[in-house]
Amino acid sequence: MIQMKTSICFITGDQGVGKTTFVKKLAALLITSGYECGGFYAEGYWKNGIRDGFDIVEINGLKRERLCNTVSEVNDEQFHRFFFKQKGMELGYQILKTSEGKQAIVFIDEVGGFELNGKGWAEAIFRLLHNPPSIMILAVRTSFEQAVTEKFEADPINCWDVNQVSPELAFQQLLSTLNKT
């Protein structure tokens, strides 16, 4: 199979600074403007002032499942203090599989240490790179940016730091990219 070229963008920032909020706003701008979007975001929740877990939410908000939390259950896969739930991981893989080869903008929130260790969304990202959507937008912690670039041989056309760029500016830059193709 001939590997097609996909455009990759990063949304970067440190833990807890608003990468997911940026993803949600950018996706809403694109969807409202008629662009097909896929993928998901990881919505976090807190308990006693500490991040306790995440739900995986399809970018259009139609499907949601517990992705991970701090409580171990049968068939969970542990990464640091979180236990990743089989149903949440399955939903993420299903969502990404439906995006393969589509003329769509696909969001993955987030790509980090789990994927750098060959787990999480790593396999799905490699599949997408071999049967790519129009654009892949990856939320990546600043500290993982270089490692993610190297692992997935990504050369981002845009890298938006949430502390420096608004979703509206990112949207305008994406429109410019989309109008060139």
Coordinates of C-alpha atoms in Angstrom, one line a residue:
M1 CA 0.0 0.0 0.0
I2 CA 1.2 3.5 -0.8
Q3 CA 1.4 5.7 2.3
M4 CA -0.6 8.8 1.7
K5 CA 0.6 12.1 3.2
T6 CA -1.5 13.6 5.9
S7 CA -1.2 17.0 7.5
I8 CA -0.6 16.9 11.2
C9 CA -1.1 19.7 13.8
F10 CA -0.3 19.7 17.5
I11 CA -2.2 21.5 20.2
T12 CA 0.4 21.8 23.0
G13 CA 0.6 22.9 26.6
D14 CA 1.4 21.7 30.0
Q15 CA -0.9 19.5 32.1
G16 CA -4.1 21.2 33.1
V17 CA -3.8 24.4 31.0
G18 CA -6.7 23.8 28.6
K19 CA -5.7 21.6 25.7
T20 CA -9.0 19.7 25.9
T21 CA -11.0 23.0 26.0
F22 CA -9.0 24.2 23.0
V23 CA -9.8 20.9 21.1
K24 CA -13.5 21.3 21.9
K25 CA -13.7 24.9 20.7
L26 CA -11.7 24.3 17.6
A27 CA -13.8 21.3 16.7
A28 CA -17.0 23.3 17.3
L29 CA -15.7 26.0 14.9
L30 CA -14.9 23.5 12.2
I31 CA -18.2 21.5 12.6
T32 CA -20.3 24.7 12.6
S33 CA -18.5 25.7 9.3
G34 CA -19.5 22.4 7.7
Y35 CA -16.2 20.4 8.0
E36 CA -16.4 16.7 8.8
C37 CA -14.6 16.1 12.1
G38 CA -13.9 12.8 13.9
G39 CA -11.9 11.6 16.8
F40 CA -12.3 12.3 20.5
Y41 CA -11.4 14.4 23.5
A42 CA -10.7 13.2 27.1
E43 CA -12.8 15.1 29.6
G44 CA -11.3 15.0 33.1
Y45 CA -13.0 15.1 36.4
W46 CA -11.8 15.8 39.9
K47 CA -12.2 14.3 43.3
N48 CA -11.1 16.1 46.5
G49 CA -9.1 18.6 44.4
I50 CA -7.1 15.8 42.5
R51 CA -7.6 14.6 39.0
D52 CA -9.5 11.4 39.4
G53 CA -10.1 10.2 35.9
F54 CA -11.2 10.9 32.3
D55 CA -14.1 10.1 30.1
I56 CA -13.5 9.6 26.4
V57 CA -16.0 11.6 24.4
E58 CA -16.6 11.4 20.6
I59 CA -15.8 14.8 19.1
N60 CA -19.5 15.3 18.2
G61 CA -20.5 14.4 21.8
L62 CA -22.7 11.4 20.8
K63 CA -20.7 8.7 22.5
R64 CA -19.0 8.8 25.9
E65 CA -17.4 6.1 28.0
R66 CA -15.1 6.0 31.1
L67 CA -11.6 6.0 29.8
C68 CA -9.6 5.8 33.1
N69 CA -9.7 6.5 36.7
T70 CA -7.8 5.7 39.9
V71 CA -9.8 2.5 40.8
S72 CA -8.5 -0.8 39.5
E73 CA -11.0 -3.2 38.0
V74 CA -10.7 -6.5 36.1
N75 CA -9.0 -6.2 32.6
D76 CA -7.8 -2.6 33.3
E77 CA -4.4 -1.6 32.0
Q78 CA -2.5 0.6 34.5
F79 CA -0.3 3.5 33.5
H80 CA 1.1 5.5 36.3
R81 CA -1.8 6.1 38.8
F82 CA -4.6 5.6 36.3
F83 CA -6.3 2.4 35.3
F84 CA -7.5 2.4 31.7
K85 CA -10.9 0.8 31.1
Q86 CA -11.4 -1.8 28.3
K87 CA -14.7 -0.2 27.2
G88 CA -13.2 3.3 27.0
M89 CA -10.2 2.0 25.0
E90 CA -12.5 0.1 22.7
L91 CA -14.6 3.1 22.0
G92 CA -11.5 5.2 21.2
Y93 CA -10.2 2.6 18.8
Q94 CA -13.7 2.3 17.1
I95 CA -13.8 6.1 16.7
L96 CA -10.4 6.3 15.2
K97 CA -11.0 3.3 12.9
T98 CA -14.0 5.0 11.4
S99 CA -11.8 8.0 10.5
E100 CA -9.2 6.0 8.5
G101 CA -9.0 7.3 4.9
K102 CA -11.8 9.9 5.3
Q103 CA -11.7 13.4 4.1
A104 CA -12.0 14.6 7.7
I105 CA -10.3 16.4 10.4
V106 CA -9.5 13.9 13.2
F107 CA -8.7 14.9 16.8
I108 CA -6.9 12.8 19.3
D109 CA -6.8 14.2 22.9
E110 CA -4.3 13.3 24.1
V111 CA -1.1 11.6 22.9
G112 CA 1.6 11.2 25.5
G113 CA 3.6 8.8 27.7
F114 CA 1.1 5.9 27.2
E115 CA 1.5 6.1 23.4
L116 CA 5.2 6.7 23.6
N117 CA 5.4 3.3 25.4
G118 CA 3.5 1.7 22.5
K119 CA 0.2 1.6 24.3
G120 CA -3.0 3.7 24.3
W121 CA -3.7 5.1 20.9
A122 CA -0.2 4.2 19.4
E123 CA -1.5 1.4 17.2
A124 CA -4.5 3.5 16.0
I125 CA -2.2 6.4 15.2
F126 CA 0.1 4.2 13.1
R127 CA -3.0 2.9 11.2
L128 CA -4.2 6.4 10.6
L129 CA -0.8 7.4 9.2
H130 CA -1.0 4.5 6.7
N131 CA -4.6 5.3 5.7
P132 CA -4.8 9.0 6.7
P133 CA -7.6 11.4 7.1
S134 CA -7.2 14.9 5.6
I135 CA -5.8 16.4 8.8
M136 CA -4.9 14.9 12.2
I137 CA -4.8 17.2 15.2
L138 CA -3.0 15.8 18.3
A139 CA -3.2 17.3 21.7
V140 CA 0.3 16.8 23.2
R141 CA 1.9 18.0 26.4
T142 CA 4.8 20.3 25.7
S143 CA 7.2 18.0 27.4
F144 CA 6.3 15.2 25.0
E145 CA 6.2 17.2 21.8
Q146 CA 9.6 16.2 20.5
A147 CA 9.2 12.5 21.5
V148 CA 5.8 12.3 19.8
T149 CA 7.2 13.9 16.7
E150 CA 10.0 11.3 16.5
K151 CA 7.9 8.2 17.4
F152 CA 5.2 8.9 14.8
E153 CA 7.6 10.6 12.3
A154 CA 5.2 13.6 12.5
D155 CA 6.2 16.9 11.0
P156 CA 3.4 19.2 12.3
I157 CA 2.3 21.9 9.8
N158 CA 1.0 23.8 12.8
C159 CA 1.9 23.7 16.5
W160 CA -0.5 25.7 18.6
D161 CA 0.5 26.4 22.2
V162 CA -2.8 27.0 24.1
N163 CA -1.1 29.8 26.1
Q164 CA -0.2 31.7 23.0
V165 CA -2.8 30.9 20.3
S166 CA -6.6 31.0 20.4
P167 CA -8.8 28.4 18.9
E168 CA -10.1 31.1 16.6
L169 CA -6.6 31.8 15.2
A170 CA -6.0 28.0 14.8
F171 CA -9.3 27.8 12.9
Q172 CA -8.2 30.5 10.5
Q173 CA -4.8 28.8 10.0
L174 CA -6.6 25.5 9.3
L175 CA -8.9 27.2 6.8
S176 CA -5.9 28.5 4.9
T177 CA -4.4 24.9 4.9
L178 CA -7.7 23.4 3.7
N179 CA -8.1 25.9 1.0
K180 CA -4.6 25.0 -0.4
T181 CA -5.6 21.3 -0.9

